[in-house]
mmCIF file of C-alpha atoms in Angstrom:
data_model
loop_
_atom_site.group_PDB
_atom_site.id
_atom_site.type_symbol
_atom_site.label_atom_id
_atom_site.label_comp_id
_atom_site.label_asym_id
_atom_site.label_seq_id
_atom_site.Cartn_x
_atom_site.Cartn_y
_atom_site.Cartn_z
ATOM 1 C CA UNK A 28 -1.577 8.064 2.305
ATOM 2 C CA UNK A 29 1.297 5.894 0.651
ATOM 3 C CA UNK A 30 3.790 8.005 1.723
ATOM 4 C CA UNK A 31 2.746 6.850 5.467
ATOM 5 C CA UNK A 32 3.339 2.942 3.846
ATOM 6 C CA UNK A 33 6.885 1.786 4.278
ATOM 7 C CA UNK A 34 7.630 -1.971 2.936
ATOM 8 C CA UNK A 35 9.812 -2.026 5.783
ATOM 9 C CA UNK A 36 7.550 -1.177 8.965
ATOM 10 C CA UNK A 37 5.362 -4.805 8.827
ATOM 11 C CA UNK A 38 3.216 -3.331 11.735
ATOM 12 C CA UNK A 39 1.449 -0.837 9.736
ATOM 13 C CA UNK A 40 0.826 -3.882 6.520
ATOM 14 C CA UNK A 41 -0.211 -6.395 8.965
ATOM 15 C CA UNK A 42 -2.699 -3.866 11.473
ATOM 16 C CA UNK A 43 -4.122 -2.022 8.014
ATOM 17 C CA UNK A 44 -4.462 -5.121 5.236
ATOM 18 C CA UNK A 45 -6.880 -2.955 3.140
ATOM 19 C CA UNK A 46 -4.961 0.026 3.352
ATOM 20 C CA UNK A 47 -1.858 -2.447 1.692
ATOM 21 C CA UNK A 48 -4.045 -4.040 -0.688
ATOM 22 C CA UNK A 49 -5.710 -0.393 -2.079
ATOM 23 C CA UNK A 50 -2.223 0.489 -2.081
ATOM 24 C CA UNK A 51 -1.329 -1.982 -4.155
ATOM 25 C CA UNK A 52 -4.272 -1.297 -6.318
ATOM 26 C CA UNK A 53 -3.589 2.193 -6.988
ATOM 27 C CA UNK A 54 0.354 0.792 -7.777
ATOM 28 C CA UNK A 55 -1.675 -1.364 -10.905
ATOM 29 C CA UNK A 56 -3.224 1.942 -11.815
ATOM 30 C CA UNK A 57 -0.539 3.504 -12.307
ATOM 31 C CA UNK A 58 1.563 0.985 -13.995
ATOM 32 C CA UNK A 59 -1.479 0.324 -15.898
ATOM 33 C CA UNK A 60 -1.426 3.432 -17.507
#
């Protein structure tokens, strides 16, 4: 599913907001560990 998530296509962070923000979630996790 991240691989499908490009910073630089704003259509796909703007039309899926949750999909961004558990993105950014699972980021944390891994950074967290």
């Amino acid at each position: 599913m991240a691989d499908k998530i490009n910073l630089g296509d704003h259509q796909i962070v703007t039309a899926s907001p949750l999909i961004w923000l558990y993105w950014l979630s699972a980021v944390k996790e891994i950074y967290a560990n």
